[in-house]
Short mmCIF file of N, CA and C in Angstrom, two decimals:
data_model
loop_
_atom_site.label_atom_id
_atom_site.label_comp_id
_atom_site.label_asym_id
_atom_site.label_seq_id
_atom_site.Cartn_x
_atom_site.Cartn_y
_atom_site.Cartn_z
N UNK A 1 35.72 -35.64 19.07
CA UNK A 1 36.09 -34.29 18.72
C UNK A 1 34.86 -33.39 18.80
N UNK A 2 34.95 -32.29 19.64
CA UNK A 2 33.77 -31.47 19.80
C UNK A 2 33.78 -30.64 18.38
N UNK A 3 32.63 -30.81 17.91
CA UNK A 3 32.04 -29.21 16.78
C UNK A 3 32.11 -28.12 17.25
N UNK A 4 32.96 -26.90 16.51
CA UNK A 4 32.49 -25.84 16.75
C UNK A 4 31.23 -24.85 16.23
N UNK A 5 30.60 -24.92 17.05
CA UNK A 5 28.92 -24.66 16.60
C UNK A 5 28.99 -23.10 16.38
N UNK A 6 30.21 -22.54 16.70
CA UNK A 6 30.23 -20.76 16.33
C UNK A 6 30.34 -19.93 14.80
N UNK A 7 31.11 -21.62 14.28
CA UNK A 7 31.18 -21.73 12.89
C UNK A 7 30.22 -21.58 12.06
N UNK A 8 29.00 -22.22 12.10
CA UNK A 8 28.13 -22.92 11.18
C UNK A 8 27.18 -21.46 11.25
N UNK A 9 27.59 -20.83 10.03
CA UNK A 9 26.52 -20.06 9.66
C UNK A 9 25.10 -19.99 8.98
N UNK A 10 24.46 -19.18 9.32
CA UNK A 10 22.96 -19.30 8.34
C UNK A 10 22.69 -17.16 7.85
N UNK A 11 22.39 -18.18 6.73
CA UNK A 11 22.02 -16.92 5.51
C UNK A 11 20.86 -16.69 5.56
N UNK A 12 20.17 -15.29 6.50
CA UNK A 12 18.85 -15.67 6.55
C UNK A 12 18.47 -14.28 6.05
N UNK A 13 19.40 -13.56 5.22
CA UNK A 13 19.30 -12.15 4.44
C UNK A 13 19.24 -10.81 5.38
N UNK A 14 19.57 -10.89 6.46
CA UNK A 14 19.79 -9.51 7.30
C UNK A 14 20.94 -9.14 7.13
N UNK A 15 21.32 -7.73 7.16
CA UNK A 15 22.54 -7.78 6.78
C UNK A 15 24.06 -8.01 7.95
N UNK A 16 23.35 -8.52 9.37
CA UNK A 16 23.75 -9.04 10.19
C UNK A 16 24.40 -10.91 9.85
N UNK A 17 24.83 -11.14 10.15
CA UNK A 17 25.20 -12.65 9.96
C UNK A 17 24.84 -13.37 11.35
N UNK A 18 23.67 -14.41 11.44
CA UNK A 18 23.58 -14.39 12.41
C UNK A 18 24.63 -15.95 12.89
N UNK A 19 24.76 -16.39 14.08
CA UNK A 19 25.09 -17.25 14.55
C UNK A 19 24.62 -18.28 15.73
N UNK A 20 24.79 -19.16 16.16
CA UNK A 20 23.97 -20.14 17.07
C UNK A 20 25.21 -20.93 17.59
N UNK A 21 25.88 -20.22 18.75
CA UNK A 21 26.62 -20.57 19.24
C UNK A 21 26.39 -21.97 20.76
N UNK A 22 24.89 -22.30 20.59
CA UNK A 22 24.60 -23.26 21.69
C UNK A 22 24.30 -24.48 20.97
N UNK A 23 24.89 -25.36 21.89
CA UNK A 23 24.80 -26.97 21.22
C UNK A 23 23.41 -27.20 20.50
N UNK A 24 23.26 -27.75 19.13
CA UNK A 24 21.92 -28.27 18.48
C UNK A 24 20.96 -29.18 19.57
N UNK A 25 19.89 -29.48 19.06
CA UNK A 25 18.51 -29.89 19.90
C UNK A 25 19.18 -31.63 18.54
N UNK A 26 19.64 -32.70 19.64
CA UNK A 26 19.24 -33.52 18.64
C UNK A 26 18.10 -34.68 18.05
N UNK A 27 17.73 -34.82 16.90
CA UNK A 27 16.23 -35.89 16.67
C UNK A 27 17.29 -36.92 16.18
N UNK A 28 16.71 -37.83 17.12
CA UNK A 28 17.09 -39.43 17.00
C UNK A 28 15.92 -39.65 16.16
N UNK A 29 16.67 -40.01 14.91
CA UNK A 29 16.22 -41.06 13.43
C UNK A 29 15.13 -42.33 13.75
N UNK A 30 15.73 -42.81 14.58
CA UNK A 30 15.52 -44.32 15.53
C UNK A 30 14.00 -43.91 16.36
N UNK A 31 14.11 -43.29 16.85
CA UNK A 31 13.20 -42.86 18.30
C UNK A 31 12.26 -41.96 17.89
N UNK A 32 12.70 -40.57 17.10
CA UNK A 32 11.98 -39.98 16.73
C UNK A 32 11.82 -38.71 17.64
N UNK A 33 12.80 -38.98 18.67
CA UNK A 33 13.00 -38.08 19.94
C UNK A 33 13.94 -36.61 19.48
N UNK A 34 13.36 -35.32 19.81
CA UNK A 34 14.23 -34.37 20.20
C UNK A 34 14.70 -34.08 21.31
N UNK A 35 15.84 -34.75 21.29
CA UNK A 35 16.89 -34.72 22.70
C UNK A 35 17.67 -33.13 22.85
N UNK A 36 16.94 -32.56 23.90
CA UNK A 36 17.87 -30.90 24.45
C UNK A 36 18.84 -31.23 25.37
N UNK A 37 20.31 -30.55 25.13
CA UNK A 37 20.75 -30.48 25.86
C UNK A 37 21.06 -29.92 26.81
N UNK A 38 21.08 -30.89 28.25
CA UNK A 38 21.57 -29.92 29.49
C UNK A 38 22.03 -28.60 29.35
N UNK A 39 22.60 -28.08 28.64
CA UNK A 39 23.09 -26.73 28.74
C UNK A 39 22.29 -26.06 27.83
N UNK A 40 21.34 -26.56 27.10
CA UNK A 40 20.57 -25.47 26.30
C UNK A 40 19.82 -24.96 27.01
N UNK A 41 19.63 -23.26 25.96
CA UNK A 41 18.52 -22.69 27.01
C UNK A 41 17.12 -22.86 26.38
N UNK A 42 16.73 -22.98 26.99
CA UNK A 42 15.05 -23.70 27.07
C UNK A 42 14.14 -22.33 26.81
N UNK A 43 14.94 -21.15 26.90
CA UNK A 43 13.88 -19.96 26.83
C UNK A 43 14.50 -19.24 25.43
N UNK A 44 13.59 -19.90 24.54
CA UNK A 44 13.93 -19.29 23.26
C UNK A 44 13.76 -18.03 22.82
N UNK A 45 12.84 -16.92 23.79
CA UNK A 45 12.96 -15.49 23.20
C UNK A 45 11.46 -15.20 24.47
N UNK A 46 11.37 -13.73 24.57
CA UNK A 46 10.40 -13.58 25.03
C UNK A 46 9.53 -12.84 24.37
N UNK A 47 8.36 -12.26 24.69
CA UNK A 47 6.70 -12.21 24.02
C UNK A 47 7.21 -11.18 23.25
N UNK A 48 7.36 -10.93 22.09
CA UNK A 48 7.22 -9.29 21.23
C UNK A 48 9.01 -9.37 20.74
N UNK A 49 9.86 -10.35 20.67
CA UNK A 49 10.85 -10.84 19.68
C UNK A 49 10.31 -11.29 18.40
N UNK A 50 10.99 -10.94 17.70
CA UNK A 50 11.34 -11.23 16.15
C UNK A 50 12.28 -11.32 15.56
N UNK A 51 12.75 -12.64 15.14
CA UNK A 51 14.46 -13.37 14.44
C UNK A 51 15.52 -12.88 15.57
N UNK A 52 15.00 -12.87 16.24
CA UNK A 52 15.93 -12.37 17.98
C UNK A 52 17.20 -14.15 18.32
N UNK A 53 16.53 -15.34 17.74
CA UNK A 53 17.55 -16.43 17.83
C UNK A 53 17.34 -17.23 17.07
N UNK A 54 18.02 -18.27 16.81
CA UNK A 54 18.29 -19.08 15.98
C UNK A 54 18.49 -20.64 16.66
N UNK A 55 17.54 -21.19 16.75
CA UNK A 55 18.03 -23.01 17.12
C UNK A 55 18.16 -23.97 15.80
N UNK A 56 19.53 -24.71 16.45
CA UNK A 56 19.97 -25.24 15.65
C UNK A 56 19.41 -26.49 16.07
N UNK A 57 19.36 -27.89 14.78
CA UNK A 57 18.59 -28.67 14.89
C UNK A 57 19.80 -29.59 14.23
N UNK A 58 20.14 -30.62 14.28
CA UNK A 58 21.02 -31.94 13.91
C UNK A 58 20.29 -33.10 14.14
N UNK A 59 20.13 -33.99 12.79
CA UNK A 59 19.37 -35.25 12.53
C UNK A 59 20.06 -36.19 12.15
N UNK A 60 19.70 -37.37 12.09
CA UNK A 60 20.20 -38.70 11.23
C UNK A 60 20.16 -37.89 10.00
N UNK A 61 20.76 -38.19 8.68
CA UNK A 61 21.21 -38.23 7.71
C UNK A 61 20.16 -38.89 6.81
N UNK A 62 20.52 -40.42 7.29
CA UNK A 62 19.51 -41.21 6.44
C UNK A 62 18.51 -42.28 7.38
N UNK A 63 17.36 -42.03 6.88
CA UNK A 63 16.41 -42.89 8.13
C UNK A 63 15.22 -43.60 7.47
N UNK A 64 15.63 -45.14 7.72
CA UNK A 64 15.10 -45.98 7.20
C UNK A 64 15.36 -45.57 5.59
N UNK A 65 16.45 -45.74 5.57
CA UNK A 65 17.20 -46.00 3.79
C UNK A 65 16.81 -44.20 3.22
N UNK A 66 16.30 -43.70 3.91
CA UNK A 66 15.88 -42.25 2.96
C UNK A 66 16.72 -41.09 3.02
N UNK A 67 16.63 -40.77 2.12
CA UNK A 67 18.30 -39.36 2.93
C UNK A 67 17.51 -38.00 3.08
N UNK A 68 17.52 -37.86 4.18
CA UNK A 68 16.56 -36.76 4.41
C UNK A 68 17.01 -35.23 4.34
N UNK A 69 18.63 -34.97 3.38
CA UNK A 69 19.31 -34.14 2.72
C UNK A 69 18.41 -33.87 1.58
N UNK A 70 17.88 -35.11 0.95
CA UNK A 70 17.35 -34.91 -0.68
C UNK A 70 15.80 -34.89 -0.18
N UNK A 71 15.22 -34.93 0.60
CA UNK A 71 13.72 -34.25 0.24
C UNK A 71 12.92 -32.97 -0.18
N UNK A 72 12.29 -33.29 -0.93
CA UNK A 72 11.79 -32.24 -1.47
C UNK A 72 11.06 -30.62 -0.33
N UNK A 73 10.98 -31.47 0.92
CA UNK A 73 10.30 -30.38 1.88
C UNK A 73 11.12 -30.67 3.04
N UNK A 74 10.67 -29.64 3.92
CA UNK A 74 10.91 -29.82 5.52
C UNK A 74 10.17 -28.60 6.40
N UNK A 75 9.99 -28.95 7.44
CA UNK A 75 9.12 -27.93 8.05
C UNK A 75 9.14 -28.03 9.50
N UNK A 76 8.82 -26.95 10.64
CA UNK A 76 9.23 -27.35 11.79
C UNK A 76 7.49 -26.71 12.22
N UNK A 77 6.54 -27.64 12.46
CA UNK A 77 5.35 -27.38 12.94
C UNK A 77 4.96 -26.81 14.37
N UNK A 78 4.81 -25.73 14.99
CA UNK A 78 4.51 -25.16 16.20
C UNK A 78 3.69 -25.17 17.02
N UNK A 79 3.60 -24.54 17.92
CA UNK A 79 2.57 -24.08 18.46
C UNK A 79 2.76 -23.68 19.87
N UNK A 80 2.44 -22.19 19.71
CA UNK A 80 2.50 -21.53 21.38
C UNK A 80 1.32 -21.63 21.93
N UNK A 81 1.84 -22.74 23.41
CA UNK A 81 0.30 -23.33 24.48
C UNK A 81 -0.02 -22.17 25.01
N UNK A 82 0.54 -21.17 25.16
CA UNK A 82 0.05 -19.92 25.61
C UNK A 82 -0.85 -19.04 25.40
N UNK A 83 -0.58 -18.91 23.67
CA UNK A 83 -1.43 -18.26 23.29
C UNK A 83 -2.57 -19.02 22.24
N UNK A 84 -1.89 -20.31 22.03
CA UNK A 84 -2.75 -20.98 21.13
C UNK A 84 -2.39 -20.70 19.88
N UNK A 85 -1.32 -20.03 19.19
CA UNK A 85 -0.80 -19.57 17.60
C UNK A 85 -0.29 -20.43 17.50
N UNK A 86 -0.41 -21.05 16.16
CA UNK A 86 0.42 -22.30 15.41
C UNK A 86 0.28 -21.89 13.98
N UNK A 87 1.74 -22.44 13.42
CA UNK A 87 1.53 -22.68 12.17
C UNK A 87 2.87 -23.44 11.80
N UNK A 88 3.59 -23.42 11.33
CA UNK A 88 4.81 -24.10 10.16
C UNK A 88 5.65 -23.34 9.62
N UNK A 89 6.96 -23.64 10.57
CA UNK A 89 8.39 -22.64 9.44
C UNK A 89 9.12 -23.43 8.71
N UNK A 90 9.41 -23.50 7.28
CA UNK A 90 10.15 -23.56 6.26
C UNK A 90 11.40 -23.94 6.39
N UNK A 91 11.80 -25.15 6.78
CA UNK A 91 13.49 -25.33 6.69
C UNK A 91 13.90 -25.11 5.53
N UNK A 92 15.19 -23.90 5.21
CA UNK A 92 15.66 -23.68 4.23
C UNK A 92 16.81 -23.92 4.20
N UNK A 93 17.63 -24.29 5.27
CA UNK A 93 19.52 -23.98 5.31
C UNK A 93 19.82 -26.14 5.30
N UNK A 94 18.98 -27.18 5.39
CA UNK A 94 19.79 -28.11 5.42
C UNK A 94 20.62 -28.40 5.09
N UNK A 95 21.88 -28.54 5.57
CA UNK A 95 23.03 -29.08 5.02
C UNK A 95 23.70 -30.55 5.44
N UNK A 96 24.29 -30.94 4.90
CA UNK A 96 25.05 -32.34 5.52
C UNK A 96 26.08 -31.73 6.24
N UNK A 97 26.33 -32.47 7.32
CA UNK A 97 28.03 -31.49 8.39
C UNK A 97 29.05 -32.42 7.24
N UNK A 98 30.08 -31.34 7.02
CA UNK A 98 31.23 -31.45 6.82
C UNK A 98 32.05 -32.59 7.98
N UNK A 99 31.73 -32.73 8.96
CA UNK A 99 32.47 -33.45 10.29
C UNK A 99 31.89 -34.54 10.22
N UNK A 100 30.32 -34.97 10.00
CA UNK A 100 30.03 -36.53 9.44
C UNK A 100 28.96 -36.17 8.87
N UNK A 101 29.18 -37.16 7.63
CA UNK A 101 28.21 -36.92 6.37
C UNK A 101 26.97 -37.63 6.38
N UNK A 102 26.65 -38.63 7.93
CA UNK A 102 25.69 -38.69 8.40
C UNK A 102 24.84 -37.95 9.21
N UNK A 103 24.99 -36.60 9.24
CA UNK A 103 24.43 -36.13 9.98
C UNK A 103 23.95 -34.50 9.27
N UNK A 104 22.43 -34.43 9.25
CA UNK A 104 21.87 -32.78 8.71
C UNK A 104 22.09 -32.00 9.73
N UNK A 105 21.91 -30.48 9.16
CA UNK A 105 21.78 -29.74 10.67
C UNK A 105 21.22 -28.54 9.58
N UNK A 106 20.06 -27.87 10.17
CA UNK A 106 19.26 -26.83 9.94
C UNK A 106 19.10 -26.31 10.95
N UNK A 107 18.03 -24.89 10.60
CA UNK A 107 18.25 -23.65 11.84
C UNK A 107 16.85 -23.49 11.68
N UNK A 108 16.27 -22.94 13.16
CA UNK A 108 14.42 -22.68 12.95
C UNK A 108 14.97 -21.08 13.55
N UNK A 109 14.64 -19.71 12.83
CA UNK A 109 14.99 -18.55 13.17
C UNK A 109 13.73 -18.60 13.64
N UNK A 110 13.87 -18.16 15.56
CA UNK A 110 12.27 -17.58 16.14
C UNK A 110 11.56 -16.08 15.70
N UNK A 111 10.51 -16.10 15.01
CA UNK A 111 9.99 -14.83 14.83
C UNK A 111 8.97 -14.67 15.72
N UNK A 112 8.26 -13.49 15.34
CA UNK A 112 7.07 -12.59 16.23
C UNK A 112 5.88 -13.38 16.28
N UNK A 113 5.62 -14.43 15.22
CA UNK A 113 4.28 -15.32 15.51
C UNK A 113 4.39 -16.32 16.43
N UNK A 114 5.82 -16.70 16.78
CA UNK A 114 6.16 -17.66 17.98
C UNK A 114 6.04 -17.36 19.03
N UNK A 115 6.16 -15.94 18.81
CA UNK A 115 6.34 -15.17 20.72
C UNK A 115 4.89 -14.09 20.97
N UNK A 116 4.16 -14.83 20.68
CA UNK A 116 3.01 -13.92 21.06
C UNK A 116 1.98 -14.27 22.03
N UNK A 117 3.05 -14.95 23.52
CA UNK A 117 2.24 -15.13 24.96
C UNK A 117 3.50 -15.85 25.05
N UNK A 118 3.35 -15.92 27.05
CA UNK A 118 4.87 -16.69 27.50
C UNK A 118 4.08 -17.95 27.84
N UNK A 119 4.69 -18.81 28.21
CA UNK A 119 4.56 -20.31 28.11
C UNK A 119 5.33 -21.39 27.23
N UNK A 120 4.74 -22.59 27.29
CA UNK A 120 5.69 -23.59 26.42
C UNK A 120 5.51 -23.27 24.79
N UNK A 121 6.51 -23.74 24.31
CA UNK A 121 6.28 -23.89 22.89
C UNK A 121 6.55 -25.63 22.16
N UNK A 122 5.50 -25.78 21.62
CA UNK A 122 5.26 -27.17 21.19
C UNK A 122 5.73 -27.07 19.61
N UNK A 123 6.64 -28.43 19.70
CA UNK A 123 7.78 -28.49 17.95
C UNK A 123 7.34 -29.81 17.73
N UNK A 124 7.35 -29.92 16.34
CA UNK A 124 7.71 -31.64 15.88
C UNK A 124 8.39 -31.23 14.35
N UNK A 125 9.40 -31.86 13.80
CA UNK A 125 10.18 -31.23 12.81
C UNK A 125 9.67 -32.48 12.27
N UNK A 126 9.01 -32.27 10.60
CA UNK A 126 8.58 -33.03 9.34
C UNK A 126 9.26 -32.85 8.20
N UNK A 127 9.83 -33.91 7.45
CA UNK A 127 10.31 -33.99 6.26
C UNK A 127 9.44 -34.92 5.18
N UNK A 128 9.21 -34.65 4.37
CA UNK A 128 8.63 -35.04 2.76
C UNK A 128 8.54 -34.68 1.46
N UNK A 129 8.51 -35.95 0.55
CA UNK A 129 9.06 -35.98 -0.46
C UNK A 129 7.73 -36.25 -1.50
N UNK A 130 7.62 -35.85 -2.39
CA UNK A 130 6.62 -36.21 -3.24
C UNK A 130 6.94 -36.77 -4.80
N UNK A 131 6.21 -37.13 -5.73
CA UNK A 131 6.44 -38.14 -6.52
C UNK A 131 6.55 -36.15 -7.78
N UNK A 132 7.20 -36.88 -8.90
CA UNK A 132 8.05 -35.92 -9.76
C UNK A 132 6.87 -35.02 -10.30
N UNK A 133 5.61 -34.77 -10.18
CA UNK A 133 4.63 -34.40 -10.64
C UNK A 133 4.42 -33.10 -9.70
N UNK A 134 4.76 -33.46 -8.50
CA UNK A 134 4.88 -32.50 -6.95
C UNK A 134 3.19 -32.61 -6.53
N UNK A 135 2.21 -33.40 -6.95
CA UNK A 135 0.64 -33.38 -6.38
C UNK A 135 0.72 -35.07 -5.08
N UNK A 136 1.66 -35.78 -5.14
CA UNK A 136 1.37 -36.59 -3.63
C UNK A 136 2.70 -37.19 -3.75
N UNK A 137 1.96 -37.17 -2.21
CA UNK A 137 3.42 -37.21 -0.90
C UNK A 137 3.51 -38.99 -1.17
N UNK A 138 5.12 -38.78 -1.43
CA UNK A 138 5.73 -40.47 -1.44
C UNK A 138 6.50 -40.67 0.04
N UNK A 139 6.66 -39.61 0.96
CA UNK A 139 7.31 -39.96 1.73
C UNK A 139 6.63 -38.87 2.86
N UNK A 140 7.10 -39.01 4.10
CA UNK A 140 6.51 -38.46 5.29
C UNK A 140 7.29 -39.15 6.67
N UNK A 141 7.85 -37.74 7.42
CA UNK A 141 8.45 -38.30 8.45
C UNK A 141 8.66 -37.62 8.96
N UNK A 142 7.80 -37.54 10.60
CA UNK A 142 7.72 -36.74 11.60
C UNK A 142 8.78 -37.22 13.40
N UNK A 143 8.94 -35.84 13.30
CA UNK A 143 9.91 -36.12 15.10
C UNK A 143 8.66 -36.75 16.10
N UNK A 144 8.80 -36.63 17.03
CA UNK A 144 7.75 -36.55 17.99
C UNK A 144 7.59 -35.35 18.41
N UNK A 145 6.31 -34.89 18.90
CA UNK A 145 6.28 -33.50 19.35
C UNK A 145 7.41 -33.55 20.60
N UNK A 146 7.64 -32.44 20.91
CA UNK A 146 8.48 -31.80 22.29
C UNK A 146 8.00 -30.48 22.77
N UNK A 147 7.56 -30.21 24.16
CA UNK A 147 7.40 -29.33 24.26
C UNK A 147 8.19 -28.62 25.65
N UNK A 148 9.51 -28.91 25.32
CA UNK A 148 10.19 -28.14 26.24
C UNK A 148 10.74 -26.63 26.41
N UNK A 149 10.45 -26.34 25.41
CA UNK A 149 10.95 -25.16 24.82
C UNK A 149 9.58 -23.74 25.30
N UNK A 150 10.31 -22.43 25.35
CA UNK A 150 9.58 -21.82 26.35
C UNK A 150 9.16 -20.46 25.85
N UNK A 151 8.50 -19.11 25.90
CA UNK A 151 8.72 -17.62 25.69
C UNK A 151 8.62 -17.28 26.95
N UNK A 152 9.62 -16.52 27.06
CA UNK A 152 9.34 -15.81 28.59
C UNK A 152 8.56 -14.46 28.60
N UNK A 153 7.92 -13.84 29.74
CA UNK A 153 7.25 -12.83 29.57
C UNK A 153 7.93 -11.42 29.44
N UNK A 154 7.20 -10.60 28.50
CA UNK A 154 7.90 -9.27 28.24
C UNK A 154 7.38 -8.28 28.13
N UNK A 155 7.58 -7.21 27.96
CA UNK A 155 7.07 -5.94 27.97
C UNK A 155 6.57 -5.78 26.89
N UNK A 156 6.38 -6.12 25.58
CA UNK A 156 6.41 -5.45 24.59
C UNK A 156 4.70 -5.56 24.12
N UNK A 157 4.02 -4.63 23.57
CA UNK A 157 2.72 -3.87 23.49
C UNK A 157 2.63 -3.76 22.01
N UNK A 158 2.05 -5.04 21.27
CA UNK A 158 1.80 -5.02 19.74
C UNK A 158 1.02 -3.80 19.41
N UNK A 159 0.35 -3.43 20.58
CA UNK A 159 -0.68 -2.19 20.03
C UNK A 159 -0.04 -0.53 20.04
N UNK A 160 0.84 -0.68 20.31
CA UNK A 160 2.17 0.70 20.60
C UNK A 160 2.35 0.45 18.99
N UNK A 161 2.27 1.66 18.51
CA UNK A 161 2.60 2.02 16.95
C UNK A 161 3.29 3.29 17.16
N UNK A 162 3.76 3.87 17.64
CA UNK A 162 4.46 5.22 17.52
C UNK A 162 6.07 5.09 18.04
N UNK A 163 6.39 4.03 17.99
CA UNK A 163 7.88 3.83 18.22
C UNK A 163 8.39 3.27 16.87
N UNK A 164 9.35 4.89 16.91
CA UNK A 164 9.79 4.60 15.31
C UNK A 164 11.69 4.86 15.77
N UNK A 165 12.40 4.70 14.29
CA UNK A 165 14.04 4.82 14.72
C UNK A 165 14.41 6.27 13.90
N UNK A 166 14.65 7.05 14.60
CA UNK A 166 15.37 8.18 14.09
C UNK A 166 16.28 7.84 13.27
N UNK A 167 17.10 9.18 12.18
CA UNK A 167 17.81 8.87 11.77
C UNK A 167 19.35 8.39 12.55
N UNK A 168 19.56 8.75 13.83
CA UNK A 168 21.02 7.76 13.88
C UNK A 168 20.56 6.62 14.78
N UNK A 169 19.66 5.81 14.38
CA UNK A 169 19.49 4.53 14.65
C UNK A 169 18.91 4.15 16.19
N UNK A 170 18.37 5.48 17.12
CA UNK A 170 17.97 5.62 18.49
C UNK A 170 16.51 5.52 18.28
N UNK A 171 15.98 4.74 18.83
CA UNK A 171 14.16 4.49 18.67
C UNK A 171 13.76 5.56 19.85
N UNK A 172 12.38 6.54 19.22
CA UNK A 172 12.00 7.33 19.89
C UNK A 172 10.40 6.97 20.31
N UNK A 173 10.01 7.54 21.12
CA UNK A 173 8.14 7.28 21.07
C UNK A 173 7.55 8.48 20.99
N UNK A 174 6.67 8.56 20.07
CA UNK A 174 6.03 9.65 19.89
C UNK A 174 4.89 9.55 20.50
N UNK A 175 4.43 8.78 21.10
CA UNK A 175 2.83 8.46 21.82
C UNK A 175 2.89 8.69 23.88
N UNK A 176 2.10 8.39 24.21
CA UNK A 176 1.96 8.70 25.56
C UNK A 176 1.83 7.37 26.43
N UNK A 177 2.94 7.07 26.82
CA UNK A 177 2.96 5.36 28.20
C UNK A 177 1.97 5.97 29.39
N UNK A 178 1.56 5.30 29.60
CA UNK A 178 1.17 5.04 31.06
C UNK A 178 1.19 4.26 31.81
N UNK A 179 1.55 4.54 32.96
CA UNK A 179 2.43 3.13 33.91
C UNK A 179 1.45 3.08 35.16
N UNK A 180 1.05 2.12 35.49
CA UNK A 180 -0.21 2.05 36.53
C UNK A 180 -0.07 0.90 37.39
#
């Protein structure tokens, strides 16, 4: 029975609802592999996006006896080869699927520190758990990196500050382009 992936919402406080209507990236428990699928698109946003998409992520459940629903953390570690920016986004939405209760599925929303040069983008998704005190890690468990995932190149000019939104919602520029 296919999932409908149009369903599965994430609450990520815009007052938009967003959705992730393309099949999840899945990590084999076993392997440690993030398997993309053929039909995903590989170009997750281009240079000067922010929360522009949403990839969805589906895991084993429980791996090597641990239920990786109940850990205390999760995190999806980066890094754009392009530009060389890395750091760590916050899984917040894990849930168990309703369709099998072996299986998590969380969302990595791409922001503006991901897309700042086109090239690959390098993932490894980490989960851990620490002892009731919260000062050391009792548990630790990393994907393998993948770096199939992409920014494509774009127009957009971090150093342009004079593009603002009028009041009926039409962005204007108050500064001077030059096209050469």
């Amino acid at each position: 029975m296919a999932t409908d992936y149009t369903s599965l919402i994430n609450d990520t406080g815009h007052s938009d609802v967003l959705v992730d209507a393309e099949q999840p990236i899945i990590i084999n428990g076993f392997t440690r592999k993030c398997e993309i699928p053929d039909n995903f698109n590989k170009q997750i946003g281009v240079v000067g996006d922010h929360k522009s998409n949403l990839v969805t992520f589906q895991c084993d459940r429980y791996i090597d006896g641990h239920d990786i629903s109940a850990c205390s953390m999760a995190f999806i570690k980066w890094q754009n080869l392009g530009s060389g920016a890395s750091n760590a986004y916050t899984i917040e939405d894990r849930a168990v699927l309703e369709a099998d209760e072996n299986k998590v599925q969380f969302h990595w929303e791409i922001e503006s520190d991901v897309t700042t040069a086109p090239g690959s983008v390098k993932f490894q998704v980490c989960f851990l758990d620490y002892d009731e005190e919260g000062t050391k890690v009792t548990y630790r468990w990393n994907s393998n990196p993948n770096n199939e995932l992409s920014i494509g190149e774009g127009m957009f000019d971090p150093n342009i500050d004079g593009l603002a939104a009028n009041e009926t919602g039409s962005f204007i520029y108050s500064g001077a382009i030059s096209i050469t």
